Coordinates of C-alpha atoms and ligand atoms in Angstrom, one line a residue:
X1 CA 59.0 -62.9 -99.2
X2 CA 56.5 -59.9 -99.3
X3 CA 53.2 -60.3 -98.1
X4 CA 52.0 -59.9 -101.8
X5 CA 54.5 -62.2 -103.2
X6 CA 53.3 -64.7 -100.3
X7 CA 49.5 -64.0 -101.7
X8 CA 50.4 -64.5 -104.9
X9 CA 52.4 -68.1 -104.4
X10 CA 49.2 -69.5 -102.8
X11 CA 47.6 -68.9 -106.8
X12 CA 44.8 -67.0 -106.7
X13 CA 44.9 -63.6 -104.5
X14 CA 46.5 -60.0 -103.9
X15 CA 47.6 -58.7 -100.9
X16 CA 47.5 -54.3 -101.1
X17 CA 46.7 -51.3 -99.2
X18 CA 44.9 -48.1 -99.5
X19 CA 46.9 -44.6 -99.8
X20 CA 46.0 -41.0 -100.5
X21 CA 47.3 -38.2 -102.4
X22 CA 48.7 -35.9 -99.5
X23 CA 50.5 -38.9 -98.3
X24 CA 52.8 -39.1 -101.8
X25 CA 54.8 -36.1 -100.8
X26 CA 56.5 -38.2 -97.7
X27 CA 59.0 -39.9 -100.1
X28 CA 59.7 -42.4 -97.0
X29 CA 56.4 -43.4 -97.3
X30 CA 56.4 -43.6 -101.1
X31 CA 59.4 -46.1 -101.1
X32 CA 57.6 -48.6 -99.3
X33 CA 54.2 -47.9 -101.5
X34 CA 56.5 -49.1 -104.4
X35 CA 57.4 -52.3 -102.8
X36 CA 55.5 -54.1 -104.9
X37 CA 56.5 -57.5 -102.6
X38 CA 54.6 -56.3 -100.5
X39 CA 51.4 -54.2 -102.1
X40 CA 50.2 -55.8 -105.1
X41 CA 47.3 -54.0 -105.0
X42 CA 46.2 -50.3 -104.4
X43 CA 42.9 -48.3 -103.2
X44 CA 42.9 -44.8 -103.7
X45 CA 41.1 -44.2 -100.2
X46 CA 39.3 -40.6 -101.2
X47 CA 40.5 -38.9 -104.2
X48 CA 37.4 -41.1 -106.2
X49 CA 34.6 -40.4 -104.1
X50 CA 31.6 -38.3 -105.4
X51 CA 33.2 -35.2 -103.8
X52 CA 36.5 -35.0 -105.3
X53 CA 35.0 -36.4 -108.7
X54 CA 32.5 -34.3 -109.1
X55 CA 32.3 -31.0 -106.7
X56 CA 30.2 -29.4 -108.7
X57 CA 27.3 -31.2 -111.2
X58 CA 28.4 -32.5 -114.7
X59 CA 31.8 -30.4 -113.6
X60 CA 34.3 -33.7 -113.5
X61 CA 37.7 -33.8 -111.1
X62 CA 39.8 -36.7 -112.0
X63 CA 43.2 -35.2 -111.2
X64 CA 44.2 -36.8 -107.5
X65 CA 42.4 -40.0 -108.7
X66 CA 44.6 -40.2 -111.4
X67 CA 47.6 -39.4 -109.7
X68 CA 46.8 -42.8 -108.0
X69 CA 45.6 -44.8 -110.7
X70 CA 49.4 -43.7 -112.5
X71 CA 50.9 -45.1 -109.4
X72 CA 49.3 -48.2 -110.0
X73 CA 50.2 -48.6 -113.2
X74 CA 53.7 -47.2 -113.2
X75 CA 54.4 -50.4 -110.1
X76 CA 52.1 -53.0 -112.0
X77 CA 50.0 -52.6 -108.9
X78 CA 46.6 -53.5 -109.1
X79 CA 43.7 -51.2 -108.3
X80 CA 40.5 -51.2 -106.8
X81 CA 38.2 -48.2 -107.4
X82 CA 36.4 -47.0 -104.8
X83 CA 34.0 -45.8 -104.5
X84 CA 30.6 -44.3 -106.6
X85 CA 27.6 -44.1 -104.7
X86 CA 27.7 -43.7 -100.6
X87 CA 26.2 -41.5 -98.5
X88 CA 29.3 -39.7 -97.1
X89 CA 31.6 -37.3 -99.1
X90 CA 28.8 -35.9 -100.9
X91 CA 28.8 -32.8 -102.4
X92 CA 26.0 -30.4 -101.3
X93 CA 24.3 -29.9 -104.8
X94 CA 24.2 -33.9 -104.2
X95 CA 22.8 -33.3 -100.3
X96 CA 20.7 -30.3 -100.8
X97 CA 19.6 -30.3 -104.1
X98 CA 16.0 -30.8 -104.6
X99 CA 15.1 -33.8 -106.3
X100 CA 13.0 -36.5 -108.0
X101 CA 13.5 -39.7 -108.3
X102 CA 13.9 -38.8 -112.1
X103 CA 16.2 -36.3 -111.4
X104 CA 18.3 -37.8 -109.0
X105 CA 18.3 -41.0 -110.9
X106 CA 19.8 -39.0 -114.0
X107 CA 22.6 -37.2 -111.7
X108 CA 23.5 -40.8 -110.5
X109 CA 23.7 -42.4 -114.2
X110 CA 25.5 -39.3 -115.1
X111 CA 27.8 -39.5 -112.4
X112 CA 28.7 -43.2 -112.8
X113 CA 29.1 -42.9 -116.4
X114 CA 31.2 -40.3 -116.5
X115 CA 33.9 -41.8 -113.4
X116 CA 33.4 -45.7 -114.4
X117 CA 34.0 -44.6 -118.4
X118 CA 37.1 -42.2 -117.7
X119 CA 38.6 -45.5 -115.2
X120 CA 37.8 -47.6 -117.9
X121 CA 40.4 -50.3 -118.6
X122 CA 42.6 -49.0 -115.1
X123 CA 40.3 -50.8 -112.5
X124 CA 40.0 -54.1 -111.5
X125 CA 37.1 -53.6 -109.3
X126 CA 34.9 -50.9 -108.5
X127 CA 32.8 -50.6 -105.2
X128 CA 29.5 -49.7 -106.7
X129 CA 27.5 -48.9 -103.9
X130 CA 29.4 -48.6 -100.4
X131 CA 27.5 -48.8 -96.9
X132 CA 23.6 -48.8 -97.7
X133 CA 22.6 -50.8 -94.8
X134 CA 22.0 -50.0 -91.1
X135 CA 23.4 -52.8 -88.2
X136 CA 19.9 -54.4 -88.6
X137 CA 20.4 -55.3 -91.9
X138 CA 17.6 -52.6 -93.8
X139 CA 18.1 -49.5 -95.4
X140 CA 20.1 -47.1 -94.2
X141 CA 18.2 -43.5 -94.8
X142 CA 20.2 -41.9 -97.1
X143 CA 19.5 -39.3 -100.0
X144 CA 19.6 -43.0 -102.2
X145 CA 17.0 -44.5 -100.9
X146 CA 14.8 -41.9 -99.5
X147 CA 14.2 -40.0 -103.1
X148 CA 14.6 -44.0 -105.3
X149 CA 14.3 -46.7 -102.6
X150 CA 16.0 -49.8 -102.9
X151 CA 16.2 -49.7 -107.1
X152 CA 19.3 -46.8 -107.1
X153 CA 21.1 -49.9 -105.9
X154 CA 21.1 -52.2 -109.2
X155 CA 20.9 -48.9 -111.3
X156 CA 23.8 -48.3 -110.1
X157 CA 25.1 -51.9 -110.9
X158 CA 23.3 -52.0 -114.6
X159 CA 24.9 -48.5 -114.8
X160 CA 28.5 -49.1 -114.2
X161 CA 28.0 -52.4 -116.5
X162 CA 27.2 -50.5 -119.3
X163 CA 30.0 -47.9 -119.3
X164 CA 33.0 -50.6 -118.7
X165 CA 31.5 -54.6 -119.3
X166 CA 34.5 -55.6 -117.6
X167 CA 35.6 -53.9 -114.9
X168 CA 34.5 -56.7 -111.4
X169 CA 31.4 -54.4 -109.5
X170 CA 31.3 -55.0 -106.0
X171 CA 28.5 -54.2 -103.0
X172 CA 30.8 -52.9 -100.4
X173 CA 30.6 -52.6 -96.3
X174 CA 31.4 -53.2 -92.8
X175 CA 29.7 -55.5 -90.3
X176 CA 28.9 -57.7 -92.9
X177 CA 32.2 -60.1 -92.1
X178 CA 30.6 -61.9 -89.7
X179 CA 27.0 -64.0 -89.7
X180 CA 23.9 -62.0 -88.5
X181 CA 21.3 -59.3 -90.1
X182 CA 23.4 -56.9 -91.6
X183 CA 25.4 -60.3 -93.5
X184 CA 21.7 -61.2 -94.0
X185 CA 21.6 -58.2 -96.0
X186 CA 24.1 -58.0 -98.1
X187 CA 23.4 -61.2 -98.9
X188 CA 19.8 -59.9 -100.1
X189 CA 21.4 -56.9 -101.7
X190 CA 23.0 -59.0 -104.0
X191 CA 20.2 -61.0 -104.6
X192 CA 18.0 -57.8 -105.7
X193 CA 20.6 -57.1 -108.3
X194 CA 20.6 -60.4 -109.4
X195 CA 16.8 -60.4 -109.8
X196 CA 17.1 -57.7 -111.9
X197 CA 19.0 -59.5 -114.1
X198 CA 21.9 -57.1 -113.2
X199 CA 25.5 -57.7 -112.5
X200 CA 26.9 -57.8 -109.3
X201 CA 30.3 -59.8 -109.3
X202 CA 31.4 -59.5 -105.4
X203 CA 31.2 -58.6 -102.2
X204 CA 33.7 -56.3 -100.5
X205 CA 34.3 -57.2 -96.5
X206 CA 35.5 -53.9 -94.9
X207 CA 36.9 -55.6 -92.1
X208 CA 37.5 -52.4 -89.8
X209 CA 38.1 -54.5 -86.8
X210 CA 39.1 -54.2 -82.8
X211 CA 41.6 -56.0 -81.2
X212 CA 40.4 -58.8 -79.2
X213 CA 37.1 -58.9 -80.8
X214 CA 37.8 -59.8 -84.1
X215 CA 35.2 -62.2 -85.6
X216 CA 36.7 -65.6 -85.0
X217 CA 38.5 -67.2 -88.7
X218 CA 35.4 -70.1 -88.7
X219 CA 32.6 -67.3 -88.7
X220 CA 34.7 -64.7 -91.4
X221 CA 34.9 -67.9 -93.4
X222 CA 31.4 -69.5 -93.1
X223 CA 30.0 -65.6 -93.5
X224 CA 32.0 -65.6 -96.8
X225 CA 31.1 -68.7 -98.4
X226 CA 27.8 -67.7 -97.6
X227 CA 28.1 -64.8 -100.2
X228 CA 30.3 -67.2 -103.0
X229 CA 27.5 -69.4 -102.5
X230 CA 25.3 -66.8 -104.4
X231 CA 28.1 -67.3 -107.4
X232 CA 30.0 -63.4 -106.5
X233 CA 33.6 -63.5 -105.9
X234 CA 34.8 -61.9 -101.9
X235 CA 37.5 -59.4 -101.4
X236 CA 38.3 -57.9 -97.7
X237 CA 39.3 -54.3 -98.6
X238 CA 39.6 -52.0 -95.7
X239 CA 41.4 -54.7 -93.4
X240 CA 41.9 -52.3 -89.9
X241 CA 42.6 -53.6 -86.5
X242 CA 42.9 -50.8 -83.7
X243 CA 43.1 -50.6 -80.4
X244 CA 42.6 -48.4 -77.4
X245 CA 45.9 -46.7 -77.0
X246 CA 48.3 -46.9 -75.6
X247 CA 49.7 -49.9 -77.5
X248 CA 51.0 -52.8 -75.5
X249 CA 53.1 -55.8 -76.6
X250 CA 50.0 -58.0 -75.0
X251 CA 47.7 -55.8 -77.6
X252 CA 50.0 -56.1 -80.3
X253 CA 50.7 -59.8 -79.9
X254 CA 46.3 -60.1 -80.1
X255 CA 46.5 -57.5 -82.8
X256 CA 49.1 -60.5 -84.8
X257 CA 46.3 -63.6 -83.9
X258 CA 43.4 -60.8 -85.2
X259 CA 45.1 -60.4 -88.1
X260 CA 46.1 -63.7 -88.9
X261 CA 42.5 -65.3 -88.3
X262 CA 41.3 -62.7 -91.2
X263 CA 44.0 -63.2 -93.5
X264 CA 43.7 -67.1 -93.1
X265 CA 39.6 -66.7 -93.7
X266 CA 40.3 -65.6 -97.1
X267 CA 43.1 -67.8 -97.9
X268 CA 40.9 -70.7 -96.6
X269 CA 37.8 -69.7 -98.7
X270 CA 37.6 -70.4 -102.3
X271 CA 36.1 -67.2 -104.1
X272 CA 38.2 -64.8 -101.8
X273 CA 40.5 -63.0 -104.4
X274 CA 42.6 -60.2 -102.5
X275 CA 43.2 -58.5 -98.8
X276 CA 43.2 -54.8 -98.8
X277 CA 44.3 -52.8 -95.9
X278 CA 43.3 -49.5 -95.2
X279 CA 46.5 -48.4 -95.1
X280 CA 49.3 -49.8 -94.3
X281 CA 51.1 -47.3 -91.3
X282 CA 49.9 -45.7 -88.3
X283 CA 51.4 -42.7 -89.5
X284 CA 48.4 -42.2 -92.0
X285 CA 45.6 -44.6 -90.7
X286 CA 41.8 -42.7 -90.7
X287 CA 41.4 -44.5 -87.2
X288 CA 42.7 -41.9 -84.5
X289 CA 40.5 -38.8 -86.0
X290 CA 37.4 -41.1 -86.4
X291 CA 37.5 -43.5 -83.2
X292 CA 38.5 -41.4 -80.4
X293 CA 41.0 -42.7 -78.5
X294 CA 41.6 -46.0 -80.3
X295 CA 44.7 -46.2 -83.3
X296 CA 47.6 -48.7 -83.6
X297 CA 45.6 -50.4 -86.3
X298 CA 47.7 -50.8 -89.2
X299 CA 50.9 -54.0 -89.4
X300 CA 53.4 -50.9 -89.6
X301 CA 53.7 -48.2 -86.7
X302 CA 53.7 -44.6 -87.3
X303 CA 57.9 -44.7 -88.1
X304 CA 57.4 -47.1 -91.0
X305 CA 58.6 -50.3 -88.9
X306 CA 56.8 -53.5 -89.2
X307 CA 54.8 -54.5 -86.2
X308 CA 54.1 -58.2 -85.1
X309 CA 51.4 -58.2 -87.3
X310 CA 52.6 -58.0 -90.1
X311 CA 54.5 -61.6 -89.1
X312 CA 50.7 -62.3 -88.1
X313 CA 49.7 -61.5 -91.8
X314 CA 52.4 -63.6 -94.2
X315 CA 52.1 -66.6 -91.6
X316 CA 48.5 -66.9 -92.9
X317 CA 49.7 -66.8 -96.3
Ligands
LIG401 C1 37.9 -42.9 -95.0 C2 39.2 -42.3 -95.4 O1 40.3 -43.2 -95.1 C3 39.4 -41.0 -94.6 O2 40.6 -40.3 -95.1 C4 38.2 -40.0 -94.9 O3 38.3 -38.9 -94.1 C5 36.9 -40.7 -94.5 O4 36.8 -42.0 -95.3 N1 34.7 -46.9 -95.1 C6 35.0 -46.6 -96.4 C7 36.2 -45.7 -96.7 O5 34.4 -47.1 -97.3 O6 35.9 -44.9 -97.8 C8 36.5 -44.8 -95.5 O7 37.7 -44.0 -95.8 C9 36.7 -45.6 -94.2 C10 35.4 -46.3 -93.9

């Protein structure tokens, strides 16, 4: 078995990974993209952010997103769009424009219409609004939220509703997989779209984690039963677990157990419906240019063979 196949036997969740465009040239990689027993699911991890979708304003990109979303369909793959309102990978009309809160408000209705409407039908999910809160749990200053305040988050929400009723939206971010403020605050996040009589169908665990400190399976599963509780389905969707190089078998062996405590929080919680991770070989992972020093973090090394996690992962299943 596959680890999708394995996800998909328990009944009720996909097991899938992010990937990117430059990465579809290396046809070694490709192959095992297509595997569908093991990816059930895809993320396009950049080529549907506000920079690539819309460089320049009202002037719409869609070509490396759809590239992706093809994929998808062509292997009967799932996919989770990601993502349309953050405050990284913004163009700089978005970043230095000057703005009101009318104005901005219309470039961000504008800008989820036109991306949620040309996805229509191709998505299961989209991350709505990705990141908007600091560690602490409030706001995170951001373009957002300085020039609209809190509201850009469920018109966002009531925006993406109206251009595709039935595509899942989903409050997305990281540090929110275990209990404290910032869980605290997602957990308010989705109650302010709720109190606007808004939509808001998940939350989306990032789960870019460190070997060795990994929230324990108890506290992922308690922290996301605390978000079903609030009737909104759970997905983990950037599931990372690096290290500080150089890999050892004693890390990798923790990096198996670290993986297999997450996996087995969603299995174990009803409401989780899929485990994404951000992608699935060392040879591409976003880790080692982002976290100096630290990488190793995907189940499959940078030559396409399965590391212990990846026994880690379908155990859980
Ligand atoms: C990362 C991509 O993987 C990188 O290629 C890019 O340079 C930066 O963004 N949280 C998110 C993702 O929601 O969109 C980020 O993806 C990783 C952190």
């Amino acid at each position: 078995a596959g680890l999708d196949t394995a996800a998909a036997a328990i009944g009720k969740l996909y097991f899938g990974t992010a990937t990117d465009n430059p990465e579809l040239t290396d046809t070694a990689y490709v192959s095992q993209l297509n595997n569908t027993a093991d990816f059930g699911q895809i993320t396009p991890g950049n080529s549907q952010k506000w920079d690539a979708t819309e460089p320049s304003q009202n002037t719409f990109t869609f070509a490396n997103g759809d590239t992706i979303a093809k994929l998808a369909e062509a292997n009967g793959q799932k996919l989770r769009c990601h993502n349309l309102v953050w405050h990284n990978q913004l163009p700089s009309w978005v970043t230095s424009g000057t703005w009101t809160n009318a104005t901005l408000v219309a470039a961000l209705k504008n800008h989820i219409t036109n991306v949620v409407t040309h996805y229509k039908g191709q998505c299961y999910a989209w991350d709505v609004v990705n990141e908007a809160l600091n560690e602490d749990g409030t706001y995170r200053t951001s373009i957002w939220y300085e020039t609209i305040g809190e509201a850009y988050i469920p018109i966002a929400f009531a925006t993406a509703a109206a251009a595709d009723p039935n595509v899942k939206l989903y409050y997305n971010d990281y540090n929110i997989e275990y209990s404290g403020s910032k869980a605290t605050g997602a957990a308010n996040i989705v109650k302010l779209i709720q109190s606007y009589g808004v939509k808001v169908d998940g939350v989306g665990l990032q789960s870019h984690f460190i070997v060795g400190s990994t929230p324990s399976q108890s506290n992922q599963a308690s922290t996301m039963a605390s978000y079903t509780a609030l009737g909104v389905e759970v997905a983990i969707t950037e599931l990372d677990i690096r290290m500080t190089l150089p890999s050892t078998d004693a890390l990798l062996a923790q990096q198996s157990t670290d993986y297999s405590s997450t996996v087995g929080a969603c299995v174990e919680t009803k409401g989780c419906v899929g485990i994404t991770i951000w992608d699935w070989t060392d040879k591409y992972s976003w880790v080692p240019s982002t976290f100096s020093g630290q990488g190793a973090a995907c189940p499959w090394d940078a030559n396409f063979v399965k590391k212990p996690a990846y026994t880690g992962i379908l155990t859980a299943l």
